[in-house]
Coordinates of C-alpha atoms in Angstrom, one line a residue:
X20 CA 9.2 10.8 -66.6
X21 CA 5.8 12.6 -66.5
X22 CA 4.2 9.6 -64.7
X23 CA 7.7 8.9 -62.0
X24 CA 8.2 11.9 -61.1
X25 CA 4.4 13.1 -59.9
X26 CA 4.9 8.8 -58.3
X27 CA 8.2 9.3 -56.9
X28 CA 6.8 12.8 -55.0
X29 CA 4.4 11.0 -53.2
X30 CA 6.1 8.8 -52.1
X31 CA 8.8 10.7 -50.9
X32 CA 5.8 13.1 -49.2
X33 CA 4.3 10.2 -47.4
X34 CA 7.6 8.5 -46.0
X35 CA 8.2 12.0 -44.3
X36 CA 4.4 12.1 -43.1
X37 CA 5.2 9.0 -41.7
X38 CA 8.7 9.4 -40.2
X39 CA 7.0 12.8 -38.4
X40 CA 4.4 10.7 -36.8
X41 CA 6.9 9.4 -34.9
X42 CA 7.9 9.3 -31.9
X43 CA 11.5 9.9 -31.2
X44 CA 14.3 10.7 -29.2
X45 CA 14.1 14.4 -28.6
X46 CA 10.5 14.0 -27.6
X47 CA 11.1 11.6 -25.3
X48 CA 13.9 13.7 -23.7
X49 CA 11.6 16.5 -23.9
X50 CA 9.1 15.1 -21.9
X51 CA 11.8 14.0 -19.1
X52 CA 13.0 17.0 -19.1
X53 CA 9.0 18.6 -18.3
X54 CA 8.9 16.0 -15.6
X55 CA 12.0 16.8 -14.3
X56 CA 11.5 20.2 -13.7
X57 CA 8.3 20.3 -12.0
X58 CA 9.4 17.7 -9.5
X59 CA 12.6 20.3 -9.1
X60 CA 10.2 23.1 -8.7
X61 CA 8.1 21.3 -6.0
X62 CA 11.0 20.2 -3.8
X63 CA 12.6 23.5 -3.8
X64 CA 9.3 24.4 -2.3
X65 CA 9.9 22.2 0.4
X66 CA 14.0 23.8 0.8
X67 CA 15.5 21.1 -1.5
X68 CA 18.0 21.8 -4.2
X69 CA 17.4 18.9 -7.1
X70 CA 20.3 18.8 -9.5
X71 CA 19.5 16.3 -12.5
X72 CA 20.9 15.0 -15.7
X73 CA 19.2 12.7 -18.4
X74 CA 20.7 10.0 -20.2
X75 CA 21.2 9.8 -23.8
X76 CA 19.1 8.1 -26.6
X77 CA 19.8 6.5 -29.6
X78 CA 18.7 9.5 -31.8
X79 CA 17.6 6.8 -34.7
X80 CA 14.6 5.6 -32.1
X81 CA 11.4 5.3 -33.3
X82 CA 8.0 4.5 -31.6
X83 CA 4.7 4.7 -32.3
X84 CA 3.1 8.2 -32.4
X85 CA 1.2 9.2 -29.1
X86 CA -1.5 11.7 -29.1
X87 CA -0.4 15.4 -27.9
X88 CA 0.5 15.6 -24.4
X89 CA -0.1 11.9 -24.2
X90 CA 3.2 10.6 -23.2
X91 CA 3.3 9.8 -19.5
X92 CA 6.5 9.9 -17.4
X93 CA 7.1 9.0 -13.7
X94 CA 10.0 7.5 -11.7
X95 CA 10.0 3.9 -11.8
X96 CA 12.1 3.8 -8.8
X97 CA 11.9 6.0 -5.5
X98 CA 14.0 9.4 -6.0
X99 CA 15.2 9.9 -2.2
X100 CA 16.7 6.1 -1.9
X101 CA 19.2 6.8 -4.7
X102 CA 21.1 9.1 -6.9
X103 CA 20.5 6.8 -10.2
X104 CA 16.9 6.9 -10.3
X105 CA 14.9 5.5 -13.9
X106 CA 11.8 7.7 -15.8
X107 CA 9.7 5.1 -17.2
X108 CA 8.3 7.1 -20.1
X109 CA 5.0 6.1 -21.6
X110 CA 1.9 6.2 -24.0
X111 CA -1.3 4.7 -23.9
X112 CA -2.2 5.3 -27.5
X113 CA -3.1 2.9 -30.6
X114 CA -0.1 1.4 -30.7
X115 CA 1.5 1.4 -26.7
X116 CA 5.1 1.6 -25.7
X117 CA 7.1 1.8 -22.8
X118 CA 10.6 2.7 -22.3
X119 CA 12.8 3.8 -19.7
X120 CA 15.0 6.8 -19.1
X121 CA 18.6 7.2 -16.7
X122 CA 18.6 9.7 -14.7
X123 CA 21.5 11.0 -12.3
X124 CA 19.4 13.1 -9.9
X125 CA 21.0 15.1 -6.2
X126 CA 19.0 16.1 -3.8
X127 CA 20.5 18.6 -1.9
X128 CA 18.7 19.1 1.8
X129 CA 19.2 20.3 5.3
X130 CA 19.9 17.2 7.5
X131 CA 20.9 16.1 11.2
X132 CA 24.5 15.5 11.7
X133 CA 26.7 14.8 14.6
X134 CA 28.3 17.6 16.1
X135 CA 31.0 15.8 17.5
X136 CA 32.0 12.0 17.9
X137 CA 29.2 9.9 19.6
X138 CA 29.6 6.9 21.4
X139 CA 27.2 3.7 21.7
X140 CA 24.8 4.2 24.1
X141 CA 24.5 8.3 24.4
X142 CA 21.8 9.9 24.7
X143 CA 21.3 12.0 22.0
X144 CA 21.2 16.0 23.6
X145 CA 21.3 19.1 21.3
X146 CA 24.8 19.8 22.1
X147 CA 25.0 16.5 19.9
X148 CA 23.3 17.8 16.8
X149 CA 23.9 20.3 14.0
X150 CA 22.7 20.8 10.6
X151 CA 24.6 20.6 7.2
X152 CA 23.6 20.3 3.6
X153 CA 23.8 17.1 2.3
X154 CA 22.8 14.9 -0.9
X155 CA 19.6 13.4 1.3
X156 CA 18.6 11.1 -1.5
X157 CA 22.8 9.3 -1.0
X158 CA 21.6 8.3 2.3
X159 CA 20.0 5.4 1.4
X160 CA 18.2 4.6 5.2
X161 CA 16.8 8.4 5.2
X162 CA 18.4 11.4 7.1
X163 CA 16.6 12.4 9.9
X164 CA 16.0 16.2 9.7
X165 CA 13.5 16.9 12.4
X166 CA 14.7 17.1 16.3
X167 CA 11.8 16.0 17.6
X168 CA 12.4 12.8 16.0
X169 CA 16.0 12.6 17.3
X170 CA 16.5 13.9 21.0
X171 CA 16.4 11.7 23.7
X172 CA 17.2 8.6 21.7
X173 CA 20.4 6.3 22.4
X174 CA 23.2 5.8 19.5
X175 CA 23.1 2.2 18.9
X176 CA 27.0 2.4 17.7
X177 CA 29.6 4.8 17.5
X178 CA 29.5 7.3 14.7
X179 CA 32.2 10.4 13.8
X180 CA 31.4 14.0 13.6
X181 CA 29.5 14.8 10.2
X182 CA 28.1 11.4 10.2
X183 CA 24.2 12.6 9.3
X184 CA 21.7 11.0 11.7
X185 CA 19.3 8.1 10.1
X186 CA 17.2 5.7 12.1
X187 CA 19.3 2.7 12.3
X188 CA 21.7 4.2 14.4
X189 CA 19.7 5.5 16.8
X190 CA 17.2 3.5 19.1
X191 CA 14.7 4.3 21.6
X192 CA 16.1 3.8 25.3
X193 CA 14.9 1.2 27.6
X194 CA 12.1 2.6 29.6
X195 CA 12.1 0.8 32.8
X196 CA 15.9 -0.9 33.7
X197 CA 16.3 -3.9 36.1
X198 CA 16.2 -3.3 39.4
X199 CA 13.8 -0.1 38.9
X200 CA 10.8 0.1 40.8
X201 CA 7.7 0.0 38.7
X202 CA 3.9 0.7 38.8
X203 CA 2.2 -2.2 37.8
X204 CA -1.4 -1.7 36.2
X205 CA -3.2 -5.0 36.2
X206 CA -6.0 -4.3 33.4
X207 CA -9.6 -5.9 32.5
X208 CA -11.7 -4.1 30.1
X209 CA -12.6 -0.1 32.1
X210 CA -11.2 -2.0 35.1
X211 CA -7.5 -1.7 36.5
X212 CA -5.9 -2.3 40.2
X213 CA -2.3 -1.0 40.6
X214 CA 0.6 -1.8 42.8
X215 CA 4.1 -1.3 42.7
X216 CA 6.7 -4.2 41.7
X217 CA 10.2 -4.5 40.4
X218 CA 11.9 -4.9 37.0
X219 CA 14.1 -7.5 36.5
X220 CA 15.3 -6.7 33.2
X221 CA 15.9 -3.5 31.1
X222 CA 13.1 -3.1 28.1
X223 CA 11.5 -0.7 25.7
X224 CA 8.3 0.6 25.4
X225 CA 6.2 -1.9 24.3
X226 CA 8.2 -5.1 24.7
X227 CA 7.8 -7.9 27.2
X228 CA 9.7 -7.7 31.0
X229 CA 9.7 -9.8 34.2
X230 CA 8.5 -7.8 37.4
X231 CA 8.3 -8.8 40.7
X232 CA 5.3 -8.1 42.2
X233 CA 6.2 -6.3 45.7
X234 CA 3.3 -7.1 47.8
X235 CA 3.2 -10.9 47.1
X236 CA 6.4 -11.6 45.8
X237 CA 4.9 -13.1 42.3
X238 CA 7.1 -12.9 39.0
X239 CA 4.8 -11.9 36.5
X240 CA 5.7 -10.6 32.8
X241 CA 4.1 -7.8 31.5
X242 CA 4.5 -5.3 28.8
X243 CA 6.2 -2.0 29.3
X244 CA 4.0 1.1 28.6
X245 CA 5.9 4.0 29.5
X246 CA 9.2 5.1 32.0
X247 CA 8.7 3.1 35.1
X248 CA 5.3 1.8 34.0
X249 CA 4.1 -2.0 33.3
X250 CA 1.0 -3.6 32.1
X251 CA -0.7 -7.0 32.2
X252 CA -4.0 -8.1 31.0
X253 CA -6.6 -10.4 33.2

């Protein structure tokens, strides 16, 4: 007994040195939970409420240690395209890991929503748009929260009151429509002449339209600049 016991102490001493050189559930959670909260902090910042809850873990996990404050987290999938975001959670020590970590995450923010039912082809006014708080991160296109980036566009399909504005429902409206009189710039390097011609076609900035030129009766395509406003290249 005098030689087992002193045996069977170290032993038992070492398997516990070992066991708390792991790495393990709770510090793993812990270190989500760090993450967590600074990226809360810095979106309420910028107005945004970000309400999260981590997964579980198998409290039995064991990984290789990692040096203090040497576990690495970050979202392994974009946090404001969906409401079941992943932590990928890990260390670059002797022995590397890498494991992953649920997360159910809402991301409360002021958004653009319709003020009343829309129809396909309005023009979007202010009368058309209020503001309510909504989960942004549930709208999985993007909610448009700044006017300047909504008025003046054209619904692309109808849409109820509430619905929050994101930008495939709304389109930039055509710029010159057929049958408009146009100013045609006819371009070559620091050089342009300009005369006036017809659309014959509805576009957008930047896309292609016929136009007839006025003084010599020439069809000609050129691309669409601005309201009323063509351009070709010689």
């Amino acid at each position: 007994m005098r030689i087992l016991i002193p045996l069977m102490l170290t032993l038992f001493s070492s398997t516990a040195a070992l066991a708390s050189e792991k790495t393990g559930a709770e510090d793993i959670l812990g270190a989500g939970r760090q993450f967590m909260e600074a990226f809360a902090e810095t979106q309420a910042g910028k107005g945004f409420d970000a309400d999260y809850t981590l997964g579980s873990l198998d409290p039995r996990l064991a990984l290789a240690p990692c040096p203090d404050g040497g576990i690495d987290v970050a979202f392994s999938s974009d946090p404001w395209k969906t409401t079941q975001p992943s932590l990928m959670v890990s260390c670059q020590g002797e022995r590397p890991w890498r494991m992953y970590l649920s997360v159910a995450l809402d991301i409360y923010g002021d958004a653009l929503v319709a003020a009343r039912p829309l129809s396909r082809g309005d023009r979007v006014t202010e009368a058309m748009v209020a503001t309510d708080r909504v989960v942004v991160n549930a709208i999985r296109r993007g909610a448009i929260t700044d006017t300047d980036n909504l008025l003046g566009l054209e619904m692309k399909r109808p849409v109820n009151a509430g619905t929050p504005f994101t930008p495939d429902l709304v389109t930039a409206p055509d710029a010159v429509a057929r049958g408009d009189h146009v100013m045609i710039t006819a371009r070559n390097g620091s050089f342009a002449v300009k005369t006036r011609g017809k659309a014959l076609a509805n576009a957008r900035v930047g896309e292609q339209v016929l136009v007839e030129n006025l003084s010599s009766a020439r069809k000609i395509r050129a691309r669409v600049t601005g309201p009323g406003q063509v351009e070709i290249t010689m």
